[in-house]
């Protein structure tokens, strides 16, 4: 018998946040979309206390908003991967 911890998928985590913690995920999504709306062509947007990374006008990840070590390399990687994100 294995004592390894089970992998928790992103889907399960989101459903837990919605159904157990009572978080409104669609409201959070709309809040982020509205906060980044004016900057959809930028690769990185600092707003709402965070930095949102965008590819083709789509928010793909978020990091803490105070500093971004290797920002130039990060922007270059995001631009290079634009064609790969659907």
PDB file of N, CA and C in Angstrom:
ATOM      1  N   UNK A   1       0.839  -1.181   0.000  1.00  0.00           N
ATOM      2  CA  UNK A   1       0.000   0.000   0.000  1.00  0.00           C
ATOM      3  C   UNK A   1       0.881   1.240   0.000  1.00  0.00           C
ATOM      4  N   UNK A   2       0.608   2.154  -0.883  1.00  0.00           N
ATOM      5  CA  UNK A   2       1.409   3.360  -1.012  1.00  0.00           C
ATOM      6  C   UNK A   2       0.888   4.453  -0.084  1.00  0.00           C
ATOM      7  N   UNK A   3       1.811   5.181   0.498  1.00  0.00           N
ATOM      8  CA  UNK A   3       1.441   6.303   1.357  1.00  0.00           C
ATOM      9  C   UNK A   3       1.653   7.642   0.660  1.00  0.00           C
ATOM     10  N   UNK A   4       1.819   7.590  -0.661  1.00  0.00           N
ATOM     11  CA  UNK A   4       1.994   8.824  -1.425  1.00  0.00           C
ATOM     12  C   UNK A   4       0.702   9.630  -1.412  1.00  0.00           C
ATOM     13  N   UNK A   5       0.844  10.919  -1.441  1.00  0.00           N
ATOM     14  CA  UNK A   5      -0.317  11.790  -1.495  1.00  0.00           C
ATOM     15  C   UNK A   5      -0.930  11.768  -2.885  1.00  0.00           C
ATOM     16  N   UNK A   6      -2.227  11.879  -2.949  1.00  0.00           N
ATOM     17  CA  UNK A   6      -2.923  11.930  -4.235  1.00  0.00           C
ATOM     18  C   UNK A   6      -2.642  13.262  -4.912  1.00  0.00           C
ATOM     19  N   UNK A   7      -2.560  13.230  -6.230  1.00  0.00           N
ATOM     20  CA  UNK A   7      -2.434  14.456  -7.019  1.00  0.00           C
ATOM     21  C   UNK A   7      -3.801  15.135  -7.035  1.00  0.00           C
ATOM     22  N   UNK A   8      -3.831  16.433  -6.798  1.00  0.00           N
ATOM     23  CA  UNK A   8      -5.075  17.200  -6.839  1.00  0.00           C
ATOM     24  C   UNK A   8      -5.069  18.009  -8.129  1.00  0.00           C
ATOM     25  N   UNK A   9      -5.991  17.721  -9.016  1.00  0.00           N
ATOM     26  CA  UNK A   9      -6.041  18.419 -10.304  1.00  0.00           C
ATOM     27  C   UNK A   9      -6.520  19.853 -10.110  1.00  0.00           C
ATOM     28  N   UNK A  10      -6.228  20.695 -11.095  1.00  0.00           N
ATOM     29  CA  UNK A  10      -6.709  22.076 -11.073  1.00  0.00           C
ATOM     30  C   UNK A  10      -8.236  22.099 -11.036  1.00  0.00           C
ATOM     31  N   UNK A  11      -8.850  21.191 -11.781  1.00  0.00           N
ATOM     32  CA  UNK A  11     -10.314  21.120 -11.817  1.00  0.00           C
ATOM     33  C   UNK A  11     -10.871  20.842 -10.417  1.00  0.00           C
ATOM     34  N   UNK A  12     -10.286  19.875  -9.721  1.00  0.00           N
ATOM     35  CA  UNK A  12     -10.757  19.551  -8.371  1.00  0.00           C
ATOM     36  C   UNK A  12     -10.546  20.725  -7.419  1.00  0.00           C
ATOM     37  N   UNK A  13      -9.425  21.395  -7.562  1.00  0.00           N
ATOM     38  CA  UNK A  13      -9.142  22.540  -6.710  1.00  0.00           C
ATOM     39  C   UNK A  13     -10.164  23.658  -6.930  1.00  0.00           C
ATOM     40  N   UNK A  14     -10.470  23.933  -8.183  1.00  0.00           N
ATOM     41  CA  UNK A  14     -11.453  24.974  -8.499  1.00  0.00           C
ATOM     42  C   UNK A  14     -12.832  24.589  -7.964  1.00  0.00           C
ATOM     43  N   UNK A  15     -13.232  23.336  -8.143  1.00  0.00           N
ATOM     44  CA  UNK A  15     -14.538  22.908  -7.639  1.00  0.00           C
ATOM     45  C   UNK A  15     -14.585  22.979  -6.116  1.00  0.00           C
ATOM     46  N   UNK A  16     -13.495  22.670  -5.432  1.00  0.00           N
ATOM     47  CA  UNK A  16     -13.433  22.793  -3.976  1.00  0.00           C
ATOM     48  C   UNK A  16     -13.618  24.252  -3.564  1.00  0.00           C
ATOM     49  N   UNK A  17     -12.927  25.144  -4.285  1.00  0.00           N
ATOM     50  CA  UNK A  17     -13.036  26.570  -3.988  1.00  0.00           C
ATOM     51  C   UNK A  17     -14.479  27.043  -4.171  1.00  0.00           C
ATOM     52  N   UNK A  18     -15.136  26.560  -5.223  1.00  0.00           N
ATOM     53  CA  UNK A  18     -16.524  26.954  -5.497  1.00  0.00           C
ATOM     54  C   UNK A  18     -17.503  26.336  -4.500  1.00  0.00           C
ATOM     55  N   UNK A  19     -17.443  25.032  -4.389  1.00  0.00           N
ATOM     56  CA  UNK A  19     -18.493  24.287  -3.695  1.00  0.00           C
ATOM     57  C   UNK A  19     -18.312  24.202  -2.188  1.00  0.00           C
ATOM     58  N   UNK A  20     -17.070  24.229  -1.722  1.00  0.00           N
ATOM     59  CA  UNK A  20     -16.837  24.106  -0.283  1.00  0.00           C
ATOM     60  C   UNK A  20     -16.542  25.471   0.345  1.00  0.00           C
ATOM     61  N   UNK A  21     -15.668  26.238  -0.312  1.00  0.00           N
ATOM     62  CA  UNK A  21     -15.306  27.542   0.235  1.00  0.00           C
ATOM     63  C   UNK A  21     -16.288  28.638  -0.159  1.00  0.00           C
ATOM     64  N   UNK A  22     -17.140  28.344  -1.127  1.00  0.00           N
ATOM     65  CA  UNK A  22     -18.163  29.305  -1.527  1.00  0.00           C
ATOM     66  C   UNK A  22     -17.647  30.449  -2.385  1.00  0.00           C
ATOM     67  N   UNK A  23     -16.509  30.265  -3.036  1.00  0.00           N
ATOM     68  CA  UNK A  23     -15.951  31.313  -3.889  1.00  0.00           C
ATOM     69  C   UNK A  23     -16.682  31.317  -5.232  1.00  0.00           C
ATOM     70  N   UNK A  24     -16.940  32.496  -5.748  1.00  0.00           N
ATOM     71  CA  UNK A  24     -17.575  32.640  -7.057  1.00  0.00           C
ATOM     72  C   UNK A  24     -16.463  32.772  -8.101  1.00  0.00           C
ATOM     73  N   UNK A  25     -16.115  31.667  -8.733  1.00  0.00           N
ATOM     74  CA  UNK A  25     -15.000  31.625  -9.688  1.00  0.00           C
ATOM     75  C   UNK A  25     -15.266  32.516 -10.891  1.00  0.00           C
ATOM     76  N   UNK A  26     -16.497  32.524 -11.379  1.00  0.00           N
ATOM     77  CA  UNK A  26     -16.821  33.367 -12.539  1.00  0.00           C
ATOM     78  C   UNK A  26     -16.722  34.847 -12.186  1.00  0.00           C
ATOM     79  N   UNK A  27     -17.042  35.203 -10.968  1.00  0.00           N
ATOM     80  CA  UNK A  27     -16.884  36.589 -10.530  1.00  0.00           C
ATOM     81  C   UNK A  27     -15.397  36.955 -10.474  1.00  0.00           C
ATOM     82  N   UNK A  28     -14.565  36.038 -10.004  1.00  0.00           N
ATOM     83  CA  UNK A  28     -13.112  36.274  -9.994  1.00  0.00           C
ATOM     84  C   UNK A  28     -12.579  36.419 -11.416  1.00  0.00           C
ATOM     85  N   UNK A  29     -13.042  35.562 -12.309  1.00  0.00           N
ATOM     86  CA  UNK A  29     -12.619  35.620 -13.709  1.00  0.00           C
ATOM     87  C   UNK A  29     -12.979  36.976 -14.320  1.00  0.00           C
ATOM     88  N   UNK A  30     -14.210  37.424 -14.069  1.00  0.00           N
ATOM     89  CA  UNK A  30     -14.666  38.719 -14.591  1.00  0.00           C
ATOM     90  C   UNK A  30     -13.860  39.869 -13.991  1.00  0.00           C
ATOM     91  N   UNK A  31     -13.520  39.764 -12.720  1.00  0.00           N
ATOM     92  CA  UNK A  31     -12.718  40.793 -12.038  1.00  0.00           C
ATOM     93  C   UNK A  31     -11.336  40.919 -12.690  1.00  0.00           C
ATOM     94  N   UNK A  32     -10.702  39.796 -12.963  1.00  0.00           N
ATOM     95  CA  UNK A  32      -9.384  39.803 -13.618  1.00  0.00           C
ATOM     96  C   UNK A  32      -9.513  40.316 -15.047  1.00  0.00           C
ATOM     97  N   UNK A  33     -10.527  39.861 -15.775  1.00  0.00           N
ATOM     98  CA  UNK A  33     -10.724  40.304 -17.157  1.00  0.00           C
ATOM     99  C   UNK A  33     -10.920  41.814 -17.225  1.00  0.00           C
ATOM    100  N   UNK A  34     -11.726  42.336 -16.323  1.00  0.00           N
ATOM    101  CA  UNK A  34     -11.962  43.787 -16.307  1.00  0.00           C
ATOM    102  C   UNK A  34     -10.683  44.530 -15.945  1.00  0.00           C
ATOM    103  N   UNK A  35      -9.926  44.015 -14.991  1.00  0.00           N
ATOM    104  CA  UNK A  35      -8.693  44.676 -14.567  1.00  0.00           C
ATOM    105  C   UNK A  35      -7.615  44.706 -15.631  1.00  0.00           C
ATOM    106  N   UNK A  36      -7.637  43.734 -16.541  1.00  0.00           N
ATOM    107  CA  UNK A  36      -6.614  43.662 -17.589  1.00  0.00           C
ATOM    108  C   UNK A  36      -7.125  44.113 -18.949  1.00  0.00           C
ATOM    109  N   UNK A  37      -8.383  44.501 -19.043  1.00  0.00           N
ATOM    110  CA  UNK A  37      -9.020  44.812 -20.336  1.00  0.00           C
ATOM    111  C   UNK A  37      -8.265  45.853 -21.153  1.00  0.00           C
ATOM    112  N   UNK A  38      -7.846  46.935 -20.535  1.00  0.00           N
ATOM    113  CA  UNK A  38      -7.181  48.016 -21.274  1.00  0.00           C
ATOM    114  C   UNK A  38      -5.810  47.618 -21.802  1.00  0.00           C
ATOM    115  N   UNK A  39      -5.240  46.545 -21.298  1.00  0.00           N
ATOM    116  CA  UNK A  39      -3.855  46.192 -21.618  1.00  0.00           C
ATOM    117  C   UNK A  39      -3.743  44.844 -22.320  1.00  0.00           C
ATOM    118  N   UNK A  40      -4.757  44.423 -23.039  1.00  0.00           N
ATOM    119  CA  UNK A  40      -4.760  43.085 -23.621  1.00  0.00           C
ATOM    120  C   UNK A  40      -3.657  42.839 -24.634  1.00  0.00           C
ATOM    121  N   UNK A  41      -3.064  43.888 -25.164  1.00  0.00           N
ATOM    122  CA  UNK A  41      -1.982  43.702 -26.139  1.00  0.00           C
ATOM    123  C   UNK A  41      -0.606  43.665 -25.476  1.00  0.00           C
ATOM    124  N   UNK A  42      -0.551  43.940 -24.197  1.00  0.00           N
ATOM    125  CA  UNK A  42       0.715  43.909 -23.461  1.00  0.00           C
ATOM    126  C   UNK A  42       1.025  42.481 -23.026  1.00  0.00           C
ATOM    127  N   UNK A  43       2.311  42.122 -22.947  1.00  0.00           N
ATOM    128  CA  UNK A  43       2.655  40.764 -22.496  1.00  0.00           C
ATOM    129  C   UNK A  43       2.521  40.591 -20.987  1.00  0.00           C
ATOM    130  N   UNK A  44       2.575  41.701 -20.252  1.00  0.00           N
ATOM    131  CA  UNK A  44       2.499  41.632 -18.799  1.00  0.00           C
ATOM    132  C   UNK A  44       1.785  42.877 -18.289  1.00  0.00           C
ATOM    133  N   UNK A  45       0.822  42.679 -17.406  1.00  0.00           N
ATOM    134  CA  UNK A  45       0.032  43.783 -16.869  1.00  0.00           C
ATOM    135  C   UNK A  45       0.138  43.768 -15.352  1.00  0.00           C
ATOM    136  N   UNK A  46       0.508  44.897 -14.777  1.00  0.00           N
ATOM    137  CA  UNK A  46       0.521  45.012 -13.316  1.00  0.00           C
ATOM    138  C   UNK A  46      -0.730  45.756 -12.888  1.00  0.00           C
ATOM    139  N   UNK A  47      -1.631  45.034 -12.246  1.00  0.00           N
ATOM    140  CA  UNK A  47      -2.897  45.592 -11.787  1.00  0.00           C
ATOM    141  C   UNK A  47      -3.476  44.674 -10.711  1.00  0.00           C
ATOM    142  N   UNK A  48      -4.413  45.170  -9.945  1.00  0.00           N
ATOM    143  CA  UNK A  48      -5.114  44.371  -8.940  1.00  0.00           C
ATOM    144  C   UNK A  48      -4.155  43.720  -7.940  1.00  0.00           C
ATOM    145  N   UNK A  49      -2.985  44.335  -7.728  1.00  0.00           N
ATOM    146  CA  UNK A  49      -2.023  43.811  -6.767  1.00  0.00           C
ATOM    147  C   UNK A  49      -1.213  42.630  -7.253  1.00  0.00           C
ATOM    148  N   UNK A  50      -1.209  42.398  -8.576  1.00  0.00           N
ATOM    149  CA  UNK A  50      -0.492  41.258  -9.133  1.00  0.00           C
ATOM    150  C   UNK A  50       0.029  41.609 -10.521  1.00  0.00           C
ATOM    151  N   UNK A  51       0.794  40.701 -11.083  1.00  0.00           N
ATOM    152  CA  UNK A  51       1.225  40.810 -12.487  1.00  0.00           C
ATOM    153  C   UNK A  51       0.573  39.659 -13.240  1.00  0.00           C
ATOM    154  N   UNK A  52      -0.127  40.020 -14.296  1.00  0.00           N
ATOM    155  CA  UNK A  52      -0.800  39.033 -15.123  1.00  0.00           C
ATOM    156  C   UNK A  52      -0.037  38.916 -16.432  1.00  0.00           C
ATOM    157  N   UNK A  53       0.285  37.691 -16.832  1.00  0.00           N
ATOM    158  CA  UNK A  53       0.967  37.456 -18.095  1.00  0.00           C
ATOM    159  C   UNK A  53      -0.078  37.103 -19.135  1.00  0.00           C
ATOM    160  N   UNK A  54      -0.015  37.795 -20.284  1.00  0.00           N
ATOM    161  CA  UNK A  54      -0.999  37.616 -21.337  1.00  0.00           C
ATOM    162  C   UNK A  54      -0.344  37.124 -22.610  1.00  0.00           C
ATOM    163  N   UNK A  55      -1.027  36.260 -23.314  1.00  0.00           N
ATOM    164  CA  UNK A  55      -0.626  35.800 -24.641  1.00  0.00           C
ATOM    165  C   UNK A  55      -1.839  35.936 -25.529  1.00  0.00           C
ATOM    166  N   UNK A  56      -1.703  36.710 -26.593  1.00  0.00           N
ATOM    167  CA  UNK A  56      -2.810  36.941 -27.530  1.00  0.00           C
ATOM    168  C   UNK A  56      -4.073  37.421 -26.815  1.00  0.00           C
ATOM    169  N   UNK A  57      -3.911  38.331 -25.870  1.00  0.00           N
ATOM    170  CA  UNK A  57      -5.050  38.887 -25.163  1.00  0.00           C
ATOM    171  C   UNK A  57      -5.685  37.949 -24.154  1.00  0.00           C
ATOM    172  N   UNK A  58      -5.011  36.860 -23.851  1.00  0.00           N
ATOM    173  CA  UNK A  58      -5.525  35.847 -22.918  1.00  0.00           C
ATOM    174  C   UNK A  58      -4.634  35.798 -21.685  1.00  0.00           C
ATOM    175  N   UNK A  59      -5.213  35.943 -20.504  1.00  0.00           N
ATOM    176  CA  UNK A  59      -4.439  35.853 -19.264  1.00  0.00           C
ATOM    177  C   UNK A  59      -4.069  34.391 -19.061  1.00  0.00           C
ATOM    178  N   UNK A  60      -2.757  34.111 -19.012  1.00  0.00           N
ATOM    179  CA  UNK A  60      -2.316  32.718 -18.902  1.00  0.00           C
ATOM    180  C   UNK A  60      -1.757  32.365 -17.530  1.00  0.00           C
ATOM    181  N   UNK A  61      -1.297  33.371 -16.768  1.00  0.00           N
ATOM    182  CA  UNK A  61      -0.831  33.096 -15.417  1.00  0.00           C
ATOM    183  C   UNK A  61      -0.736  34.399 -14.635  1.00  0.00           C
ATOM    184  N   UNK A  62      -0.535  34.272 -13.352  1.00  0.00           N
ATOM    185  CA  UNK A  62      -0.414  35.441 -12.474  1.00  0.00           C
ATOM    186  C   UNK A  62       0.721  35.182 -11.496  1.00  0.00           C
ATOM    187  N   UNK A  63       1.468  36.245 -11.205  1.00  0.00           N
ATOM    188  CA  UNK A  63       2.534  36.170 -10.210  1.00  0.00           C
ATOM    189  C   UNK A  63       2.388  37.358  -9.273  1.00  0.00           C
ATOM    190  N   UNK A  64       3.047  37.303  -8.135  1.00  0.00           N
ATOM    191  CA  UNK A  64       2.948  38.407  -7.179  1.00  0.00           C
ATOM    192  C   UNK A  64       3.374  39.693  -7.860  1.00  0.00           C
ATOM    193  N   UNK A  65       2.854  40.806  -7.413  1.00  0.00           N
ATOM    194  CA  UNK A  65       2.967  42.037  -8.166  1.00  0.00           C
ATOM    195  C   UNK A  65       4.129  42.947  -7.871  1.00  0.00           C
ATOM    196  N   UNK A  66       5.006  42.601  -6.944  1.00  0.00           N
ATOM    197  CA  UNK A  66       6.036  43.551  -6.554  1.00  0.00           C
ATOM    198  C   UNK A  66       7.288  43.512  -7.408  1.00  0.00           C
ATOM    199  N   UNK A  67       7.737  42.353  -7.779  1.00  0.00           N
ATOM    200  CA  UNK A  67       8.960  42.275  -8.566  1.00  0.00           C
ATOM    201  C   UNK A  67       8.925  41.057  -9.470  1.00  0.00           C
ATOM    202  N   UNK A  68       9.627  41.158 -10.563  1.00  0.00           N
ATOM    203  CA  UNK A  68       9.717  40.043 -11.496  1.00  0.00           C
ATOM    204  C   UNK A  68      11.175  39.866 -11.887  1.00  0.00           C
ATOM    205  N   UNK A  69      11.888  38.963 -11.191  1.00  0.00           N
ATOM    206  CA  UNK A  69      13.268  38.711 -11.593  1.00  0.00           C
ATOM    207  C   UNK A  69      13.276  38.114 -12.993  1.00  0.00           C
ATOM    208  N   UNK A  70      14.181  38.568 -13.824  1.00  0.00           N
ATOM    209  CA  UNK A  70      14.271  38.053 -15.186  1.00  0.00           C
ATOM    210  C   UNK A  70      13.109  38.475 -16.063  1.00  0.00           C
ATOM    211  N   UNK A  71      12.568  39.661 -15.816  1.00  0.00           N
ATOM    212  CA  UNK A  71      11.388  40.130 -16.546  1.00  0.00           C
ATOM    213  C   UNK A  71      11.611  40.114 -18.058  1.00  0.00           C
ATOM    214  N   UNK A  72      12.754  40.616 -18.526  1.00  0.00           N
ATOM    215  CA  UNK A  72      13.005  40.671 -19.972  1.00  0.00           C
ATOM    216  C   UNK A  72      12.989  39.271 -20.589  1.00  0.00           C
ATOM    217  N   UNK A  73      13.615  38.322 -19.900  1.00  0.00           N
ATOM    218  CA  UNK A  73      13.615  36.940 -20.403  1.00  0.00           C
ATOM    219  C   UNK A  73      12.204  36.379 -20.401  1.00  0.00           C
ATOM    220  N   UNK A  74      11.427  36.705 -19.377  1.00  0.00           N
ATOM    221  CA  UNK A  74      10.052  36.233 -19.282  1.00  0.00           C
ATOM    222  C   UNK A  74       9.209  36.778 -20.429  1.00  0.00           C
ATOM    223  N   UNK A  75       9.346  38.049 -20.716  1.00  0.00           N
ATOM    224  CA  UNK A  75       8.593  38.660 -21.824  1.00  0.00           C
ATOM    225  C   UNK A  75       9.000  38.012 -23.144  1.00  0.00           C
ATOM    226  N   UNK A  76      10.283  37.784 -23.347  1.00  0.00           N
ATOM    227  CA  UNK A  76      10.760  37.150 -24.573  1.00  0.00           C
ATOM    228  C   UNK A  76      10.171  35.745 -24.717  1.00  0.00           C
ATOM    229  N   UNK A  77      10.148  34.986 -23.630  1.00  0.00           N
ATOM    230  CA  UNK A  77       9.563  33.646 -23.671  1.00  0.00           C
ATOM    231  C   UNK A  77       8.075  33.701 -23.993  1.00  0.00           C
ATOM    232  N   UNK A  78       7.367  34.665 -23.407  1.00  0.00           N
ATOM    233  CA  UNK A  78       5.945  34.786 -23.677  1.00  0.00           C
ATOM    234  C   UNK A  78       5.693  35.130 -25.130  1.00  0.00           C
ATOM    235  N   UNK A  79       6.482  36.038 -25.683  1.00  0.00           N
ATOM    236  CA  UNK A  79       6.305  36.419 -27.090  1.00  0.00           C
ATOM    237  C   UNK A  79       6.623  35.253 -28.006  1.00  0.00           C
ATOM    238  N   UNK A  80       7.683  34.501 -27.681  1.00  0.00           N
ATOM    239  CA  UNK A  80       8.060  33.353 -28.505  1.00  0.00           C
ATOM    240  C   UNK A  80       7.008  32.250 -28.488  1.00  0.00           C
ATOM    241  N   UNK A  81       6.260  32.161 -27.395  1.00  0.00           N
ATOM    242  CA  UNK A  81       5.284  31.087 -27.277  1.00  0.00           C
ATOM    243  C   UNK A  81       3.898  31.490 -27.750  1.00  0.00           C
ATOM    244  N   UNK A  82       3.699  32.729 -28.202  1.00  0.00           N
ATOM    245  CA  UNK A  82       2.368  33.185 -28.601  1.00  0.00           C
ATOM    246  C   UNK A  82       1.717  32.285 -29.630  1.00  0.00           C
ATOM    247  N   UNK A  83       2.463  31.817 -30.586  1.00  0.00           N
ATOM    248  CA  UNK A  83       1.898  30.986 -31.635  1.00  0.00           C
ATOM    249  C   UNK A  83       1.478  29.613 -31.109  1.00  0.00           C
ATOM    250  N   UNK A  84       2.042  29.187 -29.974  1.00  0.00           N
ATOM    251  CA  UNK A  84       1.764  27.863 -29.448  1.00  0.00           C
ATOM    252  C   UNK A  84       0.515  27.819 -28.584  1.00  0.00           C
ATOM    253  N   UNK A  85       0.057  28.964 -28.059  1.00  0.00           N
ATOM    254  CA  UNK A  85      -1.107  28.989 -27.172  1.00  0.00           C
ATOM    255  C   UNK A  85      -2.371  29.069 -27.994  1.00  0.00           C
ATOM    256  N   UNK A  86      -3.299  28.183 -27.718  1.00  0.00           N
ATOM    257  CA  UNK A  86      -4.571  28.150 -28.462  1.00  0.00           C
ATOM    258  C   UNK A  86      -5.618  28.917 -27.691  1.00  0.00           C
TER     259      UNK A  86
END
